Amino acid sequence: MTHFHTIVIGGGPAGMMATIASASYGQATLLIEKNKRLGKKLAGTGGGRCNVTNNGTLDDLMAGIPGNGRFLYSVFSQFDNHDIIQFFTDNGVKLKVEDHGRVFPASDQSRTIIQALENNILELGASLMNNC
Ligand SMILES: Cc1cc2nc3c(=O)[nH]c(=O)nc-3n(C[C@H](O)[C@H](O)[C@H](O)COP(=O)(O)OP(=O)(O)OC[C@H]3O[C@@H](n4cnc5c(N)ncnc54)[C@H](O)[C@@H]3O)c2cc1C
């Protein structure tokens, strides 16, 4: 029987990034997804193109948060929009910037983003269990 340090349930973008974070710390990690493929909802985002992030400043991001978003400063100090741009660039995804700083894959296909996440998960040696 295989033992895991970390089991992540749900292969959307949050679960995929959690799996990557765990595996990159050398933890034996399993990602369980109930659908046949990872990122089903992500596939339809941004009209099928996936608006990955925005390339604005932290102040630009905060200006777009309704209400008091101050608690997000500590989150963004750990990993912000520029880190996500770097993450995908390091993983071979060419990105482009459109109006209002919106960032999309140059392929205009959300599948490019999902594939990059899945490849990274497998490269890090994490395990995937679909239909589960
Ligand atoms: C029409 C639309 C357009 C959008 N466009 C964008 C965009 O362009 N850019 C952007 O950043 N965001 C966009 N969003 C928002 C984005 O889709 C969500 O923020 C994102 O998908 C949330 O990710 P998540 O991993 O938290 O959840 P989800 O994407 O919902 O993933 C959760 C996963 O968990 C799985 N799951 C749930 N329960 C179980 C279980 N018990 N066992 C196993 N697996 C389970 C589900 O099957 C699913 O795959 C859009 C949303 C919609 C609806």
PDB file of C-alpha atoms and ligand atoms in Angstrom:
ATOM      1  CA  MET A   1       0.000   0.000   0.000  1.00  0.00           C
ATOM      2  CA  THR A   2       1.321   3.477  -0.913  1.00  0.00           C
ATOM      3  CA  HIS A   3       1.434   6.033   1.882  1.00  0.00           C
ATOM      4  CA  PHE A   4       1.146   9.769   1.255  1.00  0.00           C
ATOM      5  CA  HIS A   5       2.131  12.742   3.383  1.00  0.00           C
ATOM      6  CA  THR A   6      -0.523  14.884   1.717  1.00  0.00           C
ATOM      7  CA  ILE A   7      -3.788  14.080  -0.045  1.00  0.00           C
ATOM      8  CA  VAL A   8      -5.493  16.920  -1.916  1.00  0.00           C
ATOM      9  CA  ILE A   9      -9.149  16.490  -2.839  1.00  0.00           C
ATOM     10  CA  GLY A  10     -10.301  18.372  -5.933  1.00  0.00           C
ATOM     11  CA  GLY A  11      -8.279  18.999  -9.084  1.00  0.00           C
ATOM     12  CA  GLY A  12      -9.306  22.555  -9.854  1.00  0.00           C
ATOM     13  CA  PRO A  13      -6.689  25.326  -9.940  1.00  0.00           C
ATOM     14  CA  ALA A  14      -6.547  25.529  -6.113  1.00  0.00           C
ATOM     15  CA  GLY A  15      -6.029  21.782  -5.700  1.00  0.00           C
ATOM     16  CA  MET A  16      -3.501  21.613  -8.521  1.00  0.00           C
ATOM     17  CA  MET A  17      -1.438  24.468  -7.039  1.00  0.00           C
ATOM     18  CA  ALA A  18      -1.700  22.914  -3.551  1.00  0.00           C
ATOM     19  CA  THR A  19      -0.424  19.627  -4.991  1.00  0.00           C
ATOM     20  CA  ILE A  20       2.483  21.420  -6.693  1.00  0.00           C
ATOM     21  CA  ALA A  21       3.349  23.275  -3.473  1.00  0.00           C
ATOM     22  CA  SER A  22       3.261  20.082  -1.402  1.00  0.00           C
ATOM     23  CA  ALA A  23       5.238  18.004  -3.923  1.00  0.00           C
ATOM     24  CA  SER A  24       7.827  20.743  -4.373  1.00  0.00           C
ATOM     25  CA  TYR A  25       8.601  20.420  -0.639  1.00  0.00           C
ATOM     26  CA  GLY A  26       9.344  16.740  -1.251  1.00  0.00           C
ATOM     27  CA  GLN A  27       6.101  15.473   0.272  1.00  0.00           C
ATOM     28  CA  ALA A  28       4.605  12.307  -1.236  1.00  0.00           C
ATOM     29  CA  THR A  29       1.381  13.850  -2.572  1.00  0.00           C
ATOM     30  CA  LEU A  30      -1.807  12.439  -4.074  1.00  0.00           C
ATOM     31  CA  LEU A  31      -4.399  14.545  -5.925  1.00  0.00           C
ATOM     32  CA  ILE A  32      -7.896  13.069  -6.161  1.00  0.00           C
ATOM     33  CA  GLU A  33     -10.361  14.427  -8.748  1.00  0.00           C
ATOM     34  CA  LYS A  34     -13.894  13.152  -9.221  1.00  0.00           C
ATOM     35  CA  ASN A  35     -14.035  14.053 -12.922  1.00  0.00           C
ATOM     36  CA  LYS A  36     -12.236  12.246 -15.728  1.00  0.00           C
ATOM     37  CA  ARG A  37      -9.914  15.236 -16.256  1.00  0.00           C
ATOM     38  CA  LEU A  38      -8.392  17.931 -14.094  1.00  0.00           C
ATOM     39  CA  GLY A  39      -9.596  21.531 -14.299  1.00  0.00           C
ATOM     40  CA  LYS A  40     -13.042  21.018 -15.833  1.00  0.00           C
ATOM     41  CA  LYS A  41     -14.299  24.410 -14.648  1.00  0.00           C
ATOM     42  CA  LEU A  42     -10.992  26.072 -15.484  1.00  0.00           C
ATOM     43  CA  ALA A  43     -11.384  24.840 -19.074  1.00  0.00           C
ATOM     44  CA  GLY A  44     -14.402  27.112 -19.537  1.00  0.00           C
ATOM     45  CA  THR A  45     -12.999  30.220 -17.852  1.00  0.00           C
ATOM     46  CA  GLY A  46     -12.324  33.459 -19.672  1.00  0.00           C
ATOM     47  CA  GLY A  47     -14.538  32.280 -22.534  1.00  0.00           C
ATOM     48  CA  GLY A  48     -12.339  29.179 -22.933  1.00  0.00           C
ATOM     49  CA  ARG A  49      -9.152  31.279 -22.991  1.00  0.00           C
ATOM     50  CA  CYS A  50      -8.514  31.516 -19.197  1.00  0.00           C
ATOM     51  CA  ASN A  51      -7.788  35.003 -17.904  1.00  0.00           C
ATOM     52  CA  VAL A  52      -4.790  33.788 -15.862  1.00  0.00           C
ATOM     53  CA  THR A  53      -4.154  36.974 -13.896  1.00  0.00           C
ATOM     54  CA  ASN A  54      -3.528  40.704 -14.272  1.00  0.00           C
ATOM     55  CA  ASN A  55      -0.089  42.224 -14.739  1.00  0.00           C
ATOM     56  CA  GLY A  56      -0.836  45.380 -12.721  1.00  0.00           C
ATOM     57  CA  THR A  57       0.755  46.555  -9.486  1.00  0.00           C
ATOM     58  CA  LEU A  58      -0.359  45.441  -6.050  1.00  0.00           C
ATOM     59  CA  ASP A  59      -2.194  48.755  -5.714  1.00  0.00           C
ATOM     60  CA  ASP A  60      -4.040  48.062  -8.983  1.00  0.00           C
ATOM     61  CA  LEU A  61      -5.106  44.652  -7.663  1.00  0.00           C
ATOM     62  CA  MET A  62      -6.222  46.033  -4.325  1.00  0.00           C
ATOM     63  CA  ALA A  63      -8.251  48.755  -6.055  1.00  0.00           C
ATOM     64  CA  GLY A  64     -10.263  45.991  -7.753  1.00  0.00           C
ATOM     65  CA  ILE A  65     -11.120  44.168  -4.501  1.00  0.00           C
ATOM     66  CA  PRO A  66     -14.573  45.085  -3.189  1.00  0.00           C
ATOM     67  CA  GLY A  67     -14.694  46.012   0.495  1.00  0.00           C
ATOM     68  CA  ASN A  68     -11.660  45.897   2.737  1.00  0.00           C
ATOM     69  CA  GLY A  69      -9.092  43.697   1.036  1.00  0.00           C
ATOM     70  CA  ARG A  70      -6.230  44.621   3.371  1.00  0.00           C
ATOM     71  CA  PHE A  71      -5.930  41.041   4.622  1.00  0.00           C
ATOM     72  CA  LEU A  72      -4.767  40.119   1.116  1.00  0.00           C
ATOM     73  CA  TYR A  73      -1.493  42.060   1.539  1.00  0.00           C
ATOM     74  CA  SER A  74       0.038  39.184   3.528  1.00  0.00           C
ATOM     75  CA  VAL A  75      -1.142  36.627   0.951  1.00  0.00           C
ATOM     76  CA  PHE A  76       0.209  38.630  -1.967  1.00  0.00           C
ATOM     77  CA  SER A  77       3.509  39.193  -0.144  1.00  0.00           C
ATOM     78  CA  GLN A  78       4.000  35.394  -0.351  1.00  0.00           C
ATOM     79  CA  PHE A  79       2.789  34.824  -3.924  1.00  0.00           C
ATOM     80  CA  ASP A  80       1.375  37.502  -6.163  1.00  0.00           C
ATOM     81  CA  ASN A  81       0.230  38.023  -9.748  1.00  0.00           C
ATOM     82  CA  HIS A  82       3.822  38.417 -10.948  1.00  0.00           C
ATOM     83  CA  ASP A  83       4.764  35.121  -9.288  1.00  0.00           C
ATOM     84  CA  ILE A  84       1.968  33.356 -11.184  1.00  0.00           C
ATOM     85  CA  ILE A  85       3.190  34.919 -14.450  1.00  0.00           C
ATOM     86  CA  GLN A  86       6.720  33.692 -13.611  1.00  0.00           C
ATOM     87  CA  PHE A  87       5.380  30.255 -12.655  1.00  0.00           C
ATOM     88  CA  PHE A  88       3.711  29.704 -16.031  1.00  0.00           C
ATOM     89  CA  THR A  89       6.620  31.216 -17.962  1.00  0.00           C
ATOM     90  CA  ASP A  90       9.027  28.853 -16.147  1.00  0.00           C
ATOM     91  CA  ASN A  91       6.714  26.008 -17.134  1.00  0.00           C
ATOM     92  CA  GLY A  92       6.932  26.829 -20.830  1.00  0.00           C
ATOM     93  CA  VAL A  93       3.644  28.728 -21.218  1.00  0.00           C
ATOM     94  CA  LYS A  94       3.841  31.810 -23.417  1.00  0.00           C
ATOM     95  CA  LEU A  95       1.548  34.508 -22.020  1.00  0.00           C
ATOM     96  CA  LYS A  96       0.198  37.723 -23.530  1.00  0.00           C
ATOM     97  CA  VAL A  97      -1.216  40.892 -21.982  1.00  0.00           C
ATOM     98  CA  GLU A  98      -4.460  42.354 -23.272  1.00  0.00           C
ATOM     99  CA  ASP A  99      -6.494  45.440 -22.338  1.00  0.00           C
ATOM    100  CA  HIS A 100      -6.618  46.473 -18.666  1.00  0.00           C
ATOM    101  CA  GLY A 101      -3.573  44.268 -17.972  1.00  0.00           C
ATOM    102  CA  ARG A 102      -5.483  41.005 -18.446  1.00  0.00           C
ATOM    103  CA  VAL A 103      -3.107  38.081 -18.948  1.00  0.00           C
ATOM    104  CA  PHE A 104      -4.017  35.123 -21.212  1.00  0.00           C
ATOM    105  CA  PRO A 105      -2.097  32.189 -22.666  1.00  0.00           C
ATOM    106  CA  ALA A 106      -0.768  33.170 -26.110  1.00  0.00           C
ATOM    107  CA  SER A 107      -2.501  30.043 -27.434  1.00  0.00           C
ATOM    108  CA  ASP A 108      -5.902  31.511 -26.403  1.00  0.00           C
ATOM    109  CA  GLN A 109      -6.645  28.030 -25.016  1.00  0.00           C
ATOM    110  CA  SER A 110      -7.334  27.393 -21.332  1.00  0.00           C
ATOM    111  CA  ARG A 111      -6.190  23.809 -22.024  1.00  0.00           C
ATOM    112  CA  THR A 112      -2.602  25.178 -22.243  1.00  0.00           C
ATOM    113  CA  ILE A 113      -2.851  26.319 -18.610  1.00  0.00           C
ATOM    114  CA  ILE A 114      -4.379  23.048 -17.398  1.00  0.00           C
ATOM    115  CA  GLN A 115      -1.744  21.012 -19.253  1.00  0.00           C
ATOM    116  CA  ALA A 116       1.096  23.071 -17.738  1.00  0.00           C
ATOM    117  CA  LEU A 117      -0.279  22.485 -14.235  1.00  0.00           C
ATOM    118  CA  GLU A 118      -0.756  18.761 -14.849  1.00  0.00           C
ATOM    119  CA  ASN A 119       2.738  18.404 -16.359  1.00  0.00           C
ATOM    120  CA  ASN A 120       4.253  20.169 -13.352  1.00  0.00           C
ATOM    121  CA  ILE A 121       2.383  17.856 -10.963  1.00  0.00           C
ATOM    122  CA  LEU A 122       3.688  14.765 -12.771  1.00  0.00           C
ATOM    123  CA  GLU A 123       7.234  16.144 -13.109  1.00  0.00           C
ATOM    124  CA  LEU A 124       7.322  16.665  -9.344  1.00  0.00           C
ATOM    125  CA  GLY A 125       6.387  13.013  -8.874  1.00  0.00           C
ATOM    126  CA  ALA A 126       2.944  13.576  -7.353  1.00  0.00           C
ATOM    127  CA  SER A 127       0.246  10.960  -7.974  1.00  0.00           C
ATOM    128  CA  LEU A 128      -3.096  11.583  -9.683  1.00  0.00           C
ATOM    129  CA  MET A 129      -6.318   9.679  -9.202  1.00  0.00           C
ATOM    130  CA  ASN A 130      -9.183  10.694 -11.517  1.00  0.00           C
ATOM    131  CA  ASN A 131     -12.789   9.441 -11.552  1.00  0.00           C
ATOM    132  CA  CYS A 132     -12.553   9.103  -7.807  1.00  0.00           C
TER     133      CYS A 132
HETATM  134  C1  LIG B   1     -18.027  31.402 -16.360  1.00  0.00           C
HETATM  135  C2  LIG B   1     -16.811  31.545 -15.479  1.00  0.00           C
HETATM  136  C3  LIG B   1     -15.694  32.194 -15.989  1.00  0.00           C
HETATM  137  C4  LIG B   1     -14.568  32.360 -15.175  1.00  0.00           C
HETATM  138  N1  LIG B   1     -13.462  32.971 -15.709  1.00  0.00           N
HETATM  139  C5  LIG B   1     -12.347  33.092 -14.961  1.00  0.00           C
HETATM  140  C6  LIG B   1     -11.157  33.622 -15.524  1.00  0.00           C
HETATM  141  O1  LIG B   1     -11.084  33.953 -16.724  1.00  0.00           O
HETATM  142  N2  LIG B   1     -10.061  33.757 -14.702  1.00  0.00           N
HETATM  143  C7  LIG B   1     -10.085  33.354 -13.390  1.00  0.00           C
HETATM  144  O2  LIG B   1      -9.063  33.482 -12.692  1.00  0.00           O
HETATM  145  N3  LIG B   1     -11.204  32.807 -12.848  1.00  0.00           N
HETATM  146  C8  LIG B   1     -12.317  32.662 -13.602  1.00  0.00           C
HETATM  147  N4  LIG B   1     -13.422  32.093 -13.049  1.00  0.00           N
HETATM  148  C9  LIG B   1     -13.354  31.639 -11.659  1.00  0.00           C
HETATM  149  C10 LIG B   1     -12.617  30.302 -11.575  1.00  0.00           C
HETATM  150  O3  LIG B   1     -13.256  29.344 -12.408  1.00  0.00           O
HETATM  151  C11 LIG B   1     -12.637  29.819 -10.120  1.00  0.00           C
HETATM  152  O4  LIG B   1     -12.123  30.840  -9.285  1.00  0.00           O
HETATM  153  C12 LIG B   1     -11.764  28.593  -9.972  1.00  0.00           C
HETATM  154  O5  LIG B   1     -12.173  27.546 -10.841  1.00  0.00           O
HETATM  155  C13 LIG B   1     -11.824  28.113  -8.518  1.00  0.00           C
HETATM  156  O6  LIG B   1     -10.892  27.074  -8.406  1.00  0.00           O
HETATM  157  P1  LIG B   1     -11.034  25.953  -7.324  1.00  0.00           P
HETATM  158  O7  LIG B   1      -9.891  25.002  -7.545  1.00  0.00           O
HETATM  159  O8  LIG B   1     -11.195  26.588  -5.982  1.00  0.00           O
HETATM  160  O9  LIG B   1     -12.438  25.249  -7.610  1.00  0.00           O
HETATM  161  P2  LIG B   1     -12.965  24.394  -8.911  1.00  0.00           P
HETATM  162  O10 LIG B   1     -12.373  24.942 -10.181  1.00  0.00           O
HETATM  163  O11 LIG B   1     -14.441  24.344  -8.759  1.00  0.00           O
HETATM  164  O12 LIG B   1     -12.364  22.980  -8.663  1.00  0.00           O
HETATM  165  C14 LIG B   1     -12.813  22.120  -7.650  1.00  0.00           C
HETATM  166  C15 LIG B   1     -12.521  20.692  -8.125  1.00  0.00           C
HETATM  167  O13 LIG B   1     -12.804  19.797  -7.075  1.00  0.00           O
HETATM  168  C16 LIG B   1     -13.458  18.667  -7.603  1.00  0.00           C
HETATM  169  N5  LIG B   1     -14.202  18.066  -6.484  1.00  0.00           N
HETATM  170  C17 LIG B   1     -15.179  18.637  -5.739  1.00  0.00           C
HETATM  171  N6  LIG B   1     -15.596  17.790  -4.771  1.00  0.00           N
HETATM  172  C18 LIG B   1     -14.843  16.657  -4.910  1.00  0.00           C
HETATM  173  C19 LIG B   1     -14.797  15.430  -4.199  1.00  0.00           C
HETATM  174  N7  LIG B   1     -15.612  15.195  -3.149  1.00  0.00           N
HETATM  175  N8  LIG B   1     -13.923  14.486  -4.608  1.00  0.00           N
HETATM  176  C20 LIG B   1     -13.092  14.715  -5.666  1.00  0.00           C
HETATM  177  N9  LIG B   1     -13.082  15.863  -6.384  1.00  0.00           N
HETATM  178  C21 LIG B   1     -13.960  16.827  -5.994  1.00  0.00           C
HETATM  179  C22 LIG B   1     -14.336  19.225  -8.712  1.00  0.00           C
HETATM  180  O14 LIG B   1     -14.696  18.230  -9.642  1.00  0.00           O
HETATM  181  C23 LIG B   1     -13.396  20.282  -9.308  1.00  0.00           C
HETATM  182  O15 LIG B   1     -12.585  19.768 -10.344  1.00  0.00           O
HETATM  183  C24 LIG B   1     -14.559  31.885 -13.841  1.00  0.00           C
HETATM  184  C25 LIG B   1     -15.682  31.215 -13.340  1.00  0.00           C
HETATM  185  C26 LIG B   1     -16.798  31.042 -14.145  1.00  0.00           C
HETATM  186  C27 LIG B   1     -17.987  30.304 -13.593  1.00  0.00           C
END
